[in-house]
Coordinates of C-alpha atoms in Angstrom, one line a residue:
M1 CA -20.0 6.1 -1.9
T2 CA -21.8 8.6 -0.5
Q3 CA -21.6 6.9 3.4
P4 CA -19.9 9.8 5.7
P5 CA -16.8 9.4 7.2
P6 CA -16.2 7.3 10.7
P7 CA -15.4 9.8 13.7
P8 CA -12.4 10.6 15.0
P9 CA -10.7 7.7 16.7
Q10 CA -10.3 9.5 19.9
Q11 CA -13.7 10.5 20.9
P12 CA -14.9 9.3 24.5
P13 CA -17.9 6.9 24.8
Q14 CA -21.1 9.0 25.3
G15 CA -21.9 10.9 28.5
G16 CA -17.8 11.1 28.7
G17 CA -15.9 13.6 29.9
F18 CA -16.6 13.3 34.2
G19 CA -20.4 11.8 33.7
P20 CA -20.6 8.4 35.5
P21 CA -20.6 5.6 33.4
Q22 CA -24.1 4.5 31.2
D23 CA -23.5 0.8 32.7
Q24 CA -25.5 -1.7 31.2
P25 CA -26.1 -5.6 32.4
P26 CA -24.1 -7.8 31.4
Q27 CA -24.7 -11.5 29.8
T28 CA -22.8 -14.4 31.7
P29 CA -20.2 -15.5 29.1
P30 CA -19.4 -19.3 28.8
P31 CA -15.8 -20.1 29.2
A32 CA -13.6 -20.4 26.5
A33 CA -9.9 -21.2 26.0
G34 CA -7.3 -18.4 26.4
P35 CA -3.9 -17.6 24.0
D36 CA -1.4 -20.7 23.1
L37 CA 1.5 -18.9 25.3
G38 CA 3.6 -21.2 24.8
K39 CA 3.7 -21.8 20.6
S40 CA 6.6 -21.4 19.3
P41 CA 8.0 -19.4 16.2
Q42 CA 6.6 -21.0 13.0
P43 CA 9.8 -22.3 10.7
G44 CA 10.8 -20.2 7.7
Y45 CA 11.0 -16.2 7.3
G46 CA 9.4 -13.9 4.7
Y47 CA 6.7 -15.7 2.9
P48 CA 6.4 -13.5 -0.1
Q49 CA 2.8 -14.5 -1.0
A50 CA 0.5 -11.2 -2.9
P51 CA -0.2 -8.7 -1.1
Q52 CA -4.1 -8.7 0.2
A53 CA -6.5 -6.1 1.0
P54 CA -5.5 -4.1 4.5
Q55 CA -7.2 -4.2 7.9
A56 CA -9.1 -1.6 9.6
P57 CA -8.9 -1.3 13.2
Q58 CA -10.8 -2.3 16.0
A59 CA -11.9 0.2 18.9
P60 CA -10.6 -0.1 22.0
P61 CA -12.4 -1.5 24.9
P62 CA -14.9 0.6 27.1
A63 CA -14.4 0.2 31.1
A64 CA -18.0 -0.7 31.8
P65 CA -19.1 -4.5 30.5
Q66 CA -21.1 -4.6 27.6
N67 CA -22.5 -7.2 25.3
P68 CA -19.0 -8.2 23.1
P69 CA -18.9 -8.5 19.6
Q70 CA -19.2 -11.8 18.1
P71 CA -15.3 -13.3 18.0
P72 CA -14.4 -16.4 15.9
A73 CA -15.5 -19.6 18.2
G74 CA -13.5 -20.9 21.1
Y75 CA -11.4 -17.6 21.4
G76 CA -11.8 -16.0 25.1
Y77 CA -15.1 -14.3 24.0
P78 CA -18.6 -14.8 25.5
Q79 CA -20.8 -17.1 22.7
G80 CA -24.3 -15.6 21.6
A81 CA -23.6 -11.8 21.8
P82 CA -24.3 -9.8 18.9
A83 CA -22.0 -9.2 16.1
P84 CA -20.2 -6.2 15.3
Q85 CA -21.7 -3.8 12.8
P86 CA -20.3 -3.5 9.8
P87 CA -18.3 -0.6 9.2
Q88 CA -18.9 2.2 6.9
T89 CA -17.2 3.1 4.3
P90 CA -15.4 6.5 4.7
Q91 CA -15.7 9.3 2.6
A92 CA -13.3 12.5 3.1
P93 CA -15.2 15.3 3.3
P94 CA -14.1 18.5 2.1
G95 CA -13.0 21.0 4.9
Y96 CA -10.9 22.7 7.8
G97 CA -8.2 20.5 8.4
Y98 CA -9.1 17.2 7.7
P99 CA -6.6 14.8 7.6
G100 CA -7.2 12.4 4.7
Q101 CA -4.3 13.3 2.7
Q102 CA -1.8 11.1 4.8
P103 CA -3.0 7.0 4.1
G104 CA -4.1 6.0 7.2
P105 CA -2.7 2.9 9.4
Y106 CA -2.1 -0.6 8.7
G107 CA -3.3 -0.8 5.2
Q108 CA -2.1 -2.0 1.4
P109 CA -1.1 0.0 -1.4
Q110 CA -4.5 1.6 -2.9
Q111 CA -6.5 0.3 0.0
A112 CA -7.6 1.6 3.2
P113 CA -4.8 1.2 5.7
Y114 CA -5.3 0.2 8.8
G115 CA -6.3 3.1 10.8
Q116 CA -4.5 3.0 14.3
P117 CA -1.1 4.0 15.2
G118 CA 0.7 4.7 15.5
Y119 CA 0.9 4.6 17.3
G120 CA 1.0 3.7 15.8
Q121 CA 2.8 4.6 14.7
P122 CA -0.7 4.9 14.8
G123 CA -1.5 5.6 12.2
F124 CA 0.5 7.6 15.0
G125 CA 1.8 9.7 7.3
Q126 CA 1.1 10.8 4.0
P127 CA 2.4 8.6 1.0
G128 CA 1.8 9.0 -2.5
Y129 CA 1.1 12.2 -4.2
G130 CA 0.0 11.5 -7.6
Q131 CA 1.3 8.1 -7.6
Q132 CA -0.6 5.2 -9.7
P133 CA -2.9 2.3 -8.0
G134 CA -0.8 -0.1 -6.7
Y135 CA 3.0 1.2 -6.4
G136 CA 3.0 4.5 -4.7
Y137 CA 0.8 6.0 -1.8
P138 CA -2.0 4.2 0.1
Q139 CA -4.8 6.2 1.3
Q140 CA -6.0 6.7 4.6
T141 CA -9.0 5.3 6.5
M142 CA -9.3 7.5 9.9
P143 CA -9.1 4.9 12.8
H144 CA -12.3 4.1 14.8
P145 CA -13.0 5.9 18.1
P146 CA -13.8 3.7 21.0
Q147 CA -17.3 3.1 21.1
A148 CA -19.2 3.1 24.5
G149 CA -21.0 -0.3 25.0
Q150 CA -18.3 -2.3 22.5
P151 CA -16.1 -3.9 25.7
G152 CA -13.6 -6.6 25.6
G153 CA -12.0 -5.4 21.9
G154 CA -13.7 -7.7 19.0
K155 CA -12.1 -8.4 16.0
K156 CA -11.1 -6.3 13.0
L157 CA -13.2 -5.5 10.0
N158 CA -12.7 -8.1 7.7
A159 CA -11.0 -8.1 4.6
Q160 CA -13.7 -7.9 1.8
M161 CA -15.3 -5.4 3.3
L162 CA -11.8 -3.4 3.1
I163 CA -12.0 -4.0 -0.4
I164 CA -15.0 -2.0 -0.6
V165 CA -13.9 0.5 1.6
A166 CA -10.2 0.6 -0.6
A167 CA -12.6 1.9 -3.7
V168 CA -13.3 5.5 -2.4
V169 CA -10.1 6.3 -0.4
A170 CA -8.5 7.8 -3.3
I171 CA -11.0 10.7 -2.2
A172 CA -8.4 11.0 1.0
L173 CA -5.4 12.8 -1.7
I174 CA -7.4 15.7 -2.0
I175 CA -7.8 16.3 1.8
G176 CA -4.7 17.3 4.2
G177 CA -3.5 16.5 7.6
G178 CA -2.1 14.2 9.6
V179 CA -2.2 10.7 10.9
W180 CA -2.6 8.2 14.1
Y181 CA 0.4 8.2 16.6
A182 CA 0.5 6.4 19.4
S183 CA 3.4 7.2 22.1
S184 CA 4.2 6.4 25.0
G185 CA 6.8 6.9 28.2
K186 CA 10.3 7.8 28.1
D187 CA 13.8 5.1 27.5
D188 CA 15.9 5.0 30.6
G189 CA 19.3 7.3 29.9
K190 CA 17.5 8.6 26.3
K191 CA 15.5 11.0 25.7
D192 CA 12.7 8.9 23.3
D193 CA 9.6 9.8 24.8
T194 CA 7.6 6.8 23.0
A195 CA 9.2 4.3 24.0
S196 CA 6.7 1.5 23.6
S197 CA 8.8 0.8 20.8
S198 CA 11.7 2.0 21.8
G199 CA 15.1 0.8 20.9
G200 CA 18.1 -0.3 23.6
T201 CA 18.1 -3.2 26.1
G202 CA 18.8 0.0 28.9
G203 CA 20.7 -0.7 32.0
T204 CA 23.8 -3.1 32.4
D205 CA 23.3 -6.6 32.3
D206 CA 23.4 -8.8 35.3
G207 CA 24.0 -12.1 33.5
N208 CA 20.8 -13.7 34.4
G209 CA 19.1 -12.8 31.0
G210 CA 18.1 -9.7 32.5
T211 CA 19.1 -6.0 33.5
T212 CA 19.8 -3.7 36.6
S213 CA 16.7 -2.0 37.7
G214 CA 15.5 1.1 36.3
K215 CA 14.6 4.4 37.5
E216 CA 11.5 4.6 38.0
K217 CA 10.7 3.9 42.1
A218 CA 7.2 3.2 43.4
P219 CA 6.0 5.8 46.0
S220 CA 5.2 5.0 49.8
D221 CA 1.5 5.6 48.4
P222 CA 0.8 5.3 44.6
S223 CA -3.2 6.6 45.0
A224 CA -2.5 9.4 42.4
K225 CA -5.1 12.2 41.9
V226 CA -6.0 14.3 38.7
L227 CA -3.4 17.3 38.3
F228 CA -4.8 19.0 35.6
Q229 CA -7.0 18.7 32.5
V230 CA -6.4 20.3 29.2
P231 CA -9.3 21.3 27.3
A232 CA -10.2 19.6 23.4
P233 CA -9.4 23.0 21.3
E234 CA -12.6 24.5 19.5
V235 CA -12.1 23.2 16.0
K236 CA -14.6 24.3 12.9
N237 CA -16.9 23.5 10.1
D238 CA -17.8 19.9 11.3
S239 CA -13.8 18.9 11.0
T240 CA -11.1 16.7 12.4
V241 CA -7.2 18.3 13.0
V242 CA -4.6 16.3 13.9
V243 CA -2.8 17.2 17.2
S244 CA -0.3 14.1 17.3
G245 CA 2.9 14.7 19.4
S246 CA 3.6 14.7 23.2
W247 CA 7.2 14.9 25.1
L248 CA 8.0 14.9 28.8
T249 CA 10.9 17.1 30.3
D250 CA 12.2 17.3 33.6
K251 CA 10.0 20.7 34.0
A252 CA 7.0 20.3 31.2
Y253 CA 4.4 18.2 29.7
V254 CA 4.8 19.1 25.9
K255 CA 1.4 18.7 23.6
S256 CA 0.6 19.9 20.2
G257 CA -2.7 21.6 19.6
I258 CA -4.2 22.9 16.7
A259 CA -0.9 24.3 15.0
R260 CA 0.6 24.9 17.8
I261 CA 2.5 22.9 20.3
V262 CA 2.5 24.1 24.5
G263 CA 4.2 23.5 27.3
Y264 CA 2.5 23.2 30.3
D265 CA 3.5 23.0 34.2
R266 CA 3.9 18.8 34.9
D267 CA 2.0 19.2 38.3
K268 CA -0.5 22.4 38.1
G269 CA -1.3 22.3 34.1
G270 CA -0.2 25.6 33.5
E271 CA 1.0 27.1 30.1
L272 CA 4.6 27.6 30.3
W273 CA 5.3 28.6 26.4
K274 CA 3.5 28.2 23.3
I275 CA 5.2 27.5 19.7
P276 CA 2.6 29.3 17.1
L277 CA 3.0 27.3 13.5
A278 CA 1.6 28.2 10.6
G279 CA -0.2 24.9 9.6
P280 CA -1.5 21.2 11.7
V281 CA 0.7 19.2 12.8
C282 CA 1.4 16.0 10.6
Q283 CA 4.1 14.1 12.6
A284 CA 5.6 14.6 15.7
S285 CA 8.9 12.5 16.2
R286 CA 9.2 10.2 19.4
H287 CA 12.9 10.7 20.2
V288 CA 14.6 13.6 22.0
T289 CA 18.3 14.5 22.3
D290 CA 20.0 14.8 25.7
D291 CA 19.3 18.5 25.4
N292 CA 15.5 18.1 24.6
L293 CA 15.0 18.9 21.2
T294 CA 12.9 17.5 18.9
A295 CA 11.6 17.8 15.3
V296 CA 7.8 17.9 13.6
L297 CA 6.6 18.2 10.4
Y298 CA 3.7 20.5 9.6
Q299 CA 1.3 22.1 6.9
P300 CA 2.7 25.7 5.3
A301 CA -0.9 27.0 5.9
M302 CA -4.2 26.1 7.6
P303 CA -6.0 23.9 5.2
T304 CA -9.7 25.7 4.1
K305 CA -12.8 24.5 2.3
A306 CA -11.2 25.4 -1.0
D307 CA -7.6 23.8 0.1
P308 CA -8.1 21.4 2.3
S309 CA -4.2 20.2 1.9
H310 CA -1.0 22.4 1.6
G311 CA 1.3 19.1 2.3
C312 CA 3.3 18.1 5.0
S313 CA 6.1 19.9 3.9
Q314 CA 7.6 21.6 6.6
I315 CA 10.5 20.1 9.1
A316 CA 11.0 22.2 12.8
L317 CA 13.5 21.9 15.3
I318 CA 11.9 22.5 18.8
D319 CA 13.7 23.4 21.9
L320 CA 11.2 21.8 24.4
D321 CA 13.5 23.6 27.5
A322 CA 13.3 26.8 25.9
G323 CA 9.8 26.4 24.2
K324 CA 11.3 27.9 20.6
R325 CA 11.5 26.8 16.9
L326 CA 15.0 26.6 16.3
W327 CA 14.5 26.1 12.2
T328 CA 12.4 25.3 9.9
K329 CA 13.4 23.7 6.4
T330 CA 12.0 22.3 3.3
V331 CA 13.4 20.0 0.3
K332 CA 12.9 20.4 -3.0
T333 CA 12.7 17.8 -6.0
G334 CA 13.3 20.7 -8.8
D335 CA 11.2 23.4 -8.5
Q336 CA 8.4 21.2 -6.2
L337 CA 8.4 20.7 -2.7
I338 CA 8.5 17.1 -1.1
N339 CA 5.9 16.1 1.2
F340 CA 7.5 13.9 3.7
D341 CA 5.9 11.1 5.3
N342 CA 7.7 10.7 8.6
I343 CA 10.1 11.9 11.2
T344 CA 12.4 10.7 13.1
L345 CA 15.9 11.8 15.3
S346 CA 18.6 9.9 16.6
G347 CA 21.5 11.8 17.8
K348 CA 22.3 14.8 16.2
T349 CA 20.3 13.7 13.0
V350 CA 16.6 14.7 11.9
A351 CA 15.6 12.1 9.2
V352 CA 12.4 12.4 6.9
G353 CA 11.1 9.6 4.7
S354 CA 8.5 9.6 1.6
T355 CA 7.9 8.2 -1.8
S356 CA 9.8 10.8 -2.9
G357 CA 12.7 10.0 -1.3
G358 CA 14.8 10.5 2.4
A359 CA 16.1 13.6 3.5
A360 CA 17.7 14.7 6.3
F361 CA 19.5 17.6 8.6
D362 CA 21.6 18.3 11.6
V363 CA 20.3 20.2 14.5
S364 CA 22.4 22.9 13.5
G365 CA 20.2 23.1 10.4
K366 CA 23.2 21.9 7.8
L367 CA 21.6 19.6 4.9
L368 CA 23.1 15.9 5.2
W369 CA 21.7 14.2 2.6
S370 CA 18.8 14.7 0.2
P371 CA 16.8 12.3 -2.7
K372 CA 18.8 11.7 -5.8
P373 CA 16.5 11.9 -8.7
A374 CA 18.3 9.1 -10.5
D375 CA 17.9 6.6 -7.4
S376 CA 16.2 3.4 -8.5
C377 CA 14.9 2.6 -4.8
Y378 CA 13.8 5.1 -2.5
D379 CA 14.2 6.1 1.4
A380 CA 10.5 5.5 2.8
G381 CA 11.1 6.1 6.1
Y382 CA 14.2 6.2 8.7
G383 CA 13.5 4.9 12.9
G384 CA 15.7 6.6 15.2
G385 CA 16.6 6.7 18.7
D386 CA 20.4 4.9 19.5
K387 CA 21.0 4.6 16.1
L388 CA 19.5 5.7 12.6
V389 CA 17.6 2.4 10.4
A390 CA 16.6 3.0 6.9
V391 CA 13.7 1.0 5.6
R392 CA 14.7 1.4 1.7
K393 CA 12.2 0.6 -0.7
C394 CA 13.2 -1.0 -4.5
G395 CA 11.6 -2.2 -7.2
S396 CA 8.0 -1.7 -8.5
Y397 CA 4.9 -2.6 -6.4
D398 CA 4.6 -6.5 -7.8
Q399 CA 8.0 -6.9 -7.0
R400 CA 8.8 -4.7 -4.4
Q401 CA 11.8 -5.6 -2.2
L402 CA 12.4 -3.4 1.2
H403 CA 16.3 -2.7 2.3
I404 CA 16.5 -2.6 6.1
Q405 CA 20.1 -0.4 6.3
T406 CA 21.2 0.6 9.7
I407 CA 23.0 4.0 8.3
D408 CA 25.7 6.3 10.1
P409 CA 23.6 9.0 10.9
K410 CA 25.9 12.1 10.1
S411 CA 27.0 10.9 6.5
G412 CA 23.6 8.7 5.6
K413 CA 26.8 5.9 4.7
V414 CA 25.7 2.5 5.1
I415 CA 26.7 0.4 7.4
S416 CA 24.5 -3.0 7.3
E417 CA 22.2 -4.2 5.3
Y418 CA 19.0 -6.9 6.0
K419 CA 17.2 -7.9 2.2
M420 CA 14.1 -8.7 2.9
T421 CA 12.0 -11.5 1.0
E422 CA 10.5 -10.4 -2.2
G423 CA 6.8 -9.2 -1.9
I424 CA 6.9 -8.2 1.4
E425 CA 5.2 -4.5 0.7
Y426 CA 5.8 -2.8 4.7
A427 CA 8.1 -3.4 7.2
S428 CA 7.8 -0.9 10.5
I429 CA 10.9 -0.5 12.7
V430 CA 10.1 -1.5 16.5
S431 CA 13.7 -1.0 17.8
T432 CA 16.6 0.2 16.5
N433 CA 19.1 -1.3 18.7
P434 CA 18.7 -4.0 19.4
L435 CA 17.2 -3.8 16.0
V436 CA 13.9 -5.4 15.2
V437 CA 11.4 -5.5 12.4
A438 CA 7.9 -6.0 12.2
A439 CA 6.1 -6.7 8.8
D440 CA 2.4 -8.4 7.9
V441 CA 4.1 -11.3 6.1
G442 CA 1.3 -12.1 2.8
D443 CA -0.9 -10.2 4.9
S444 CA -1.4 -13.4 7.2
A445 CA -2.5 -11.3 10.5
G446 CA -6.1 -11.2 9.6
D447 CA -6.6 -8.8 12.4
G448 CA -5.8 -5.1 10.8
S449 CA -2.5 -5.6 13.3
G450 CA -0.2 -4.9 10.8
I451 CA 2.0 -8.1 12.4
S452 CA 2.4 -11.7 11.4
D453 CA 6.1 -11.6 12.0
F454 CA 9.1 -10.0 14.0
F455 CA 12.4 -9.8 12.4
S456 CA 15.6 -9.9 14.9
I457 CA 18.2 -8.6 12.5
D458 CA 21.9 -7.7 13.7
G459 CA 22.9 -4.7 13.4
E460 CA 26.4 -4.6 13.1
T461 CA 26.3 -7.5 10.2
G462 CA 22.9 -7.2 8.7
K463 CA 22.2 -11.2 9.1
L464 CA 19.0 -12.5 10.8
R465 CA 18.8 -13.7 14.3
T466 CA 15.6 -15.3 14.2
R467 CA 12.1 -14.7 13.1
I468 CA 9.2 -14.5 15.9
S469 CA 5.5 -15.5 14.4
A470 CA 3.4 -13.5 16.2
P471 CA -0.1 -15.0 15.0
G472 CA -2.7 -11.6 15.1
E473 CA -5.3 -13.7 16.9
Q474 CA -3.3 -14.0 19.6
F475 CA -1.3 -11.0 20.1
A476 CA -2.2 -7.5 20.4
A477 CA 1.2 -5.4 19.3
R478 CA 0.2 -2.9 16.7
C479 CA 2.4 -1.4 13.7
E480 CA 1.5 0.6 10.3
G481 CA 4.3 0.3 8.5
I482 CA 3.4 2.0 5.3
T483 CA 4.3 5.4 5.6
R484 CA 4.8 5.9 9.1
V485 CA 7.6 3.3 9.5
E486 CA 8.3 3.7 13.6
A487 CA 4.2 3.8 14.4
C488 CA 4.1 0.8 16.7
N489 CA 2.8 0.4 20.1
L490 CA 1.3 -1.8 22.8
L491 CA 5.0 -2.9 22.2
A492 CA 8.7 -2.9 23.7
V493 CA 11.7 -4.5 23.8
G494 CA 14.7 -4.0 26.3
N495 CA 16.5 -7.1 28.0
D496 CA 17.1 -8.5 24.3
R497 CA 13.7 -9.7 24.3
L498 CA 10.5 -8.3 22.6
Y499 CA 7.6 -7.7 25.4
L500 CA 4.4 -8.5 23.5
P501 CA 0.6 -8.5 24.9
T502 CA -1.7 -11.4 24.6
E503 CA -5.5 -10.5 23.0
E504 CA -7.9 -10.6 25.4
H505 CA -9.5 -13.6 26.6
D506 CA -11.6 -14.8 29.6
G507 CA -10.2 -14.3 33.2
T508 CA -11.5 -16.2 35.9
G509 CA -14.0 -14.0 37.6
K510 CA -17.5 -14.1 36.4
Y511 CA -17.9 -11.2 33.0
S512 CA -14.3 -11.0 33.4
Q513 CA -12.1 -10.3 30.6
T514 CA -8.3 -10.1 31.0
N515 CA -4.8 -10.5 29.0
E516 CA -1.1 -11.0 29.5
I517 CA 2.4 -9.8 28.5
V518 CA 4.8 -12.5 27.5
A519 CA 8.4 -12.1 26.5
F520 CA 10.6 -13.3 23.3
D521 CA 13.9 -13.6 23.0
L522 CA 15.5 -12.3 20.2
A523 CA 18.3 -14.8 20.1
T524 CA 16.3 -17.8 19.7
G525 CA 12.9 -16.3 19.1
K526 CA 11.3 -18.7 22.0
Q527 CA 9.2 -17.2 24.5
T528 CA 11.2 -16.9 27.7
G529 CA 8.0 -18.3 30.0
Q530 CA 7.7 -14.9 31.7
R531 CA 4.1 -13.9 32.3
A532 CA 3.1 -10.6 34.1
D533 CA -0.9 -10.9 33.9
A534 CA -3.1 -7.9 34.0
G535 CA -5.6 -9.2 36.8
D536 CA -8.9 -10.1 36.3
G537 CA -11.0 -7.0 34.6
Y538 CA -8.3 -5.1 33.4
T539 CA -5.9 -5.3 29.8
I540 CA -2.3 -4.8 30.3
S541 CA -0.2 -2.6 27.9
P542 CA 4.0 -2.5 27.6
L543 CA 4.6 1.4 27.7
R544 CA 8.2 1.3 27.2
M545 CA 11.6 0.1 29.1
D546 CA 12.7 1.7 32.1
G547 CA 16.5 0.2 32.4
G548 CA 16.1 -3.1 32.6
N549 CA 12.4 -2.8 33.7
L550 CA 9.0 -3.0 31.4
I551 CA 7.1 -0.1 32.4
A552 CA 3.2 -0.8 31.9
Y553 CA -0.5 0.5 32.1
K554 CA -3.8 -1.3 33.1
R555 CA -6.4 -0.2 31.7
P556 CA -9.4 -1.1 34.6
P557 CA -12.8 -2.7 34.6
Y558 CA -15.9 -0.9 34.7
D559 CA -15.8 -0.3 38.5
K560 CA -11.6 0.1 39.5
G561 CA -9.3 2.8 38.3
G562 CA -6.6 2.2 35.9
Q563 CA -3.1 1.4 37.4
V564 CA 0.8 1.9 35.9
V565 CA 3.3 -1.0 37.0
S566 CA 6.9 -1.6 36.5
I567 CA 7.4 -5.2 35.8
S568 CA 11.3 -6.6 36.6
G569 CA 13.2 -8.0 33.6
T570 CA 14.4 -11.3 36.0
G571 CA 11.3 -12.3 38.0
F572 CA 8.6 -10.4 36.3
K573 CA 7.6 -9.0 39.5
E574 CA 4.6 -6.5 39.3
T575 CA 5.1 -3.5 41.3
T576 CA 2.6 -0.2 41.4
L577 CA 3.6 2.9 40.6
L578 CA 0.3 4.6 40.2
Q579 CA -2.9 3.7 40.8
N580 CA -5.6 6.4 39.8
P581 CA -9.2 7.5 41.5
A582 CA -11.9 4.7 41.1
T583 CA -14.5 7.4 41.0
D584 CA -17.0 7.2 38.1
A585 CA -16.0 10.8 36.2
V586 CA -12.3 10.2 36.9
R587 CA -12.9 6.9 35.1
D588 CA -14.5 8.0 32.5
V589 CA -12.1 10.7 31.2
E590 CA -9.6 7.7 31.8
T591 CA -11.3 5.4 29.7
S592 CA -12.1 7.9 26.9
M593 CA -8.0 7.5 26.1
S594 CA -6.8 4.1 25.2
P595 CA -3.5 2.8 24.7
E596 CA -4.1 2.0 21.1
Y597 CA -5.6 5.1 20.2
S598 CA -4.2 7.8 22.7
E599 CA -1.1 8.8 23.7
F600 CA 0.8 7.5 26.6
L601 CA 3.3 8.9 29.0
Y602 CA 4.9 8.4 32.2
A603 CA 7.5 9.1 34.2
D604 CA 8.5 9.9 38.2
G605 CA 4.9 9.5 39.6
H606 CA 3.1 11.5 36.3
L607 CA 1.0 9.8 33.7
F608 CA -0.1 11.7 31.0
M609 CA -3.0 10.4 28.5
S610 CA -3.8 12.7 25.2
K611 CA -5.6 12.9 22.4
V612 CA -4.5 12.6 18.5
Y613 CA -7.3 14.4 16.8
A614 CA -9.6 17.1 18.0
S615 CA -12.6 17.2 16.1
K616 CA -16.5 19.2 16.4
R617 CA -18.3 17.6 18.7
S618 CA -21.3 16.3 16.9
T619 CA -23.6 16.1 19.9
V620 CA -23.7 18.0 23.3
R621 CA -22.6 16.3 25.9
D622 CA -19.9 17.2 29.0
K623 CA -16.7 18.8 28.4
E624 CA -13.8 17.1 26.5
Y625 CA -10.3 16.6 26.7
L626 CA -7.2 17.2 24.6
A627 CA -5.2 16.1 27.2
V628 CA -5.2 14.9 31.1
G629 CA -2.4 14.3 33.8
F630 CA -2.4 12.3 36.6
G631 CA 0.6 12.0 39.9
T632 CA 1.0 10.7 43.3
S633 CA 1.6 13.0 46.4

C-alpha cells in the first residue's frame, strides 16, 4: 500500500483561522426519526464474542450547513445526500515526530484502532513492542480531522475497510510519538482537569437524586471575548508531533508544546514559565493533586528521520504552580527500558501501565511497585482520580479476561475485583468513584466509538451493580481502551448517574441538526427521564461535573457562537455560563476545534480549547493556533 497518511486530527477547516466561513447552499432534508431516548438496557452482560475489525473515527461537524454524508436510512439525517468518501489507508511515513508507534484509538488487536480520544482518551498509548500479531499491542492509525464541508457528523468507517487498513498499520511500530487525548474541565473540589470522564459524585447529596450546586456561577453578562491565541508551533519535515495535555490552575493555563510544557497567563496569554523536555510528550495525566502536581510520559530524545522513535520511557512529575519538572524516572525489565502506554495520578501516586506491566511512584519519587517477570497477568493501565483502578489482563488474546481491580494507591494491594466476561479484549475506566467501565462487547458498537456497554461496579465489593446498553447509533460518547484506559470523552459521571450525549439527528428548524444529553441511573441502569436539549443547530457535549451540576459545551451552528452551560443535577435546568462571539473570524477558530478531537477546559468564566497534534501545513492559509482562550468580563 502506498497511499499517504491521513492529515492530523486537529486541522481546522480550509480557510480557517480568522477568515470567513466557506458556506455552501444547504439541501432541504426530509424529516427523520431521532434516537430512541427511552430505550431500556438489554439483558445480560459480557457477550463473549470474538473480536472483530475496529472502527475508525468520524470527523466532527463544521459550523456551516453542508451536504452531509449518507447515514443509515431513517436515522435523523437528510436523504439523498452524497455518500461519504472511502477512507484512505494510512501509511506511517518516516520523519520527525510522527506518532505512529502508539496504536490509535478505538481499535482491536493488530488492526487499525479507533482514531479519536482520547480522548479520548483520544486516542486522547503505545502498546506492543515486538509482540506477535493478535497478542500484544494494536497498531495506530491517525484520527481523521474535521473537514470543511462535512456537517452533521456522519457515520464512521466500515469494518471491511478497516480490515484493509489493518494490513498496513504494523508499519506504525517503527514510528514514535503519542496518541490523541481529549480532556475537559475540572472536577469540583478535585484537581481533575479532564473531568469529561472524571469520577466522583461531587457535592453533597440533596436527598432527591441530585447533589448541591457547584462552584461555577452565571455571570451578569455571559458574553465572552477572545482573550488570547497561542500560535501553532513550527513543525519540520512534513511530520506530525503530539502536543497532548492541558491543565488549568488558579493562575495559569498550561499546555504541552513540542517537547515542552508552557504556563500561560489565564487572561492575557503571556508565558509565565516553560519546562523543556528532551522529546515530545506521549501521554499526559488528566488528574492533578491538591497542590497542582501532575505527570507526563515523554520520549528521551527528539525523533529524527533516521530514528523516528525513542519510545515513551520517561515518567516526569510536573509542578504546575512553580513551572518545574520535579523528577524524571524510568523502569526497566532486565536491561531494557519499559515503554509505557498510559499514565495517571491518584492521590500521591503516579501510575503507568503497558503490556510489560504496570509501575507506580510516590510523588516524592519513591518506587512503589514495578512489573514482576513471573506474573502471568499484567496491568495494562490504570484509572486515577478519587481512587486507583487497574485494568489487569490475563490469558492469551483469544482467551483474554480483564480484571477490573480497585487497588490501594500506596501499596498496590487489591481491594476489590470484578472479572469481565472472557473474550472482552479492551475496557476503559470512565470513572473510579463511582466505578464505571466502558467496553465494546463483541465489537458490536459498530460506529468506532469503542462503547457498546457501560458496567457500573461496586468498588468496595467488586460486584456488578448494573449494565447499561449504549448502542453506538444512538449515543455519541467515545472511549479508546486499547492502550489508554482513561481515554474517554463526551460523557460525565456524577450524582450516581452517567450522562451521555445522543447522536445528532434532525431538529425542528429547516436544515437543523441537534442532539441531547440524557442521564442513566448507575444503580438500575435505566434512564432517569432527564434530558437537556442542545437547541436547533447546536450539538451539546458533557465536559465535566461541577458538584451536582453538569458542565456542557454547545458547538454552534454556522451563524452563532458556541456556549458553555451548567445543567442542574435535579431539574436539568440549563444556565448559560459563557457565550462566544458570532463573528465569522472567531467562529472559524472555535469550530476548528471540536470536543471529539481537542482538549476543552472550562472554569471561572474561562474556556480554553487546544489541539493535540501539531503538523506542518500542507497549504498556505491563514494563521493556525495551538490554543485559544475565551473569557467573560
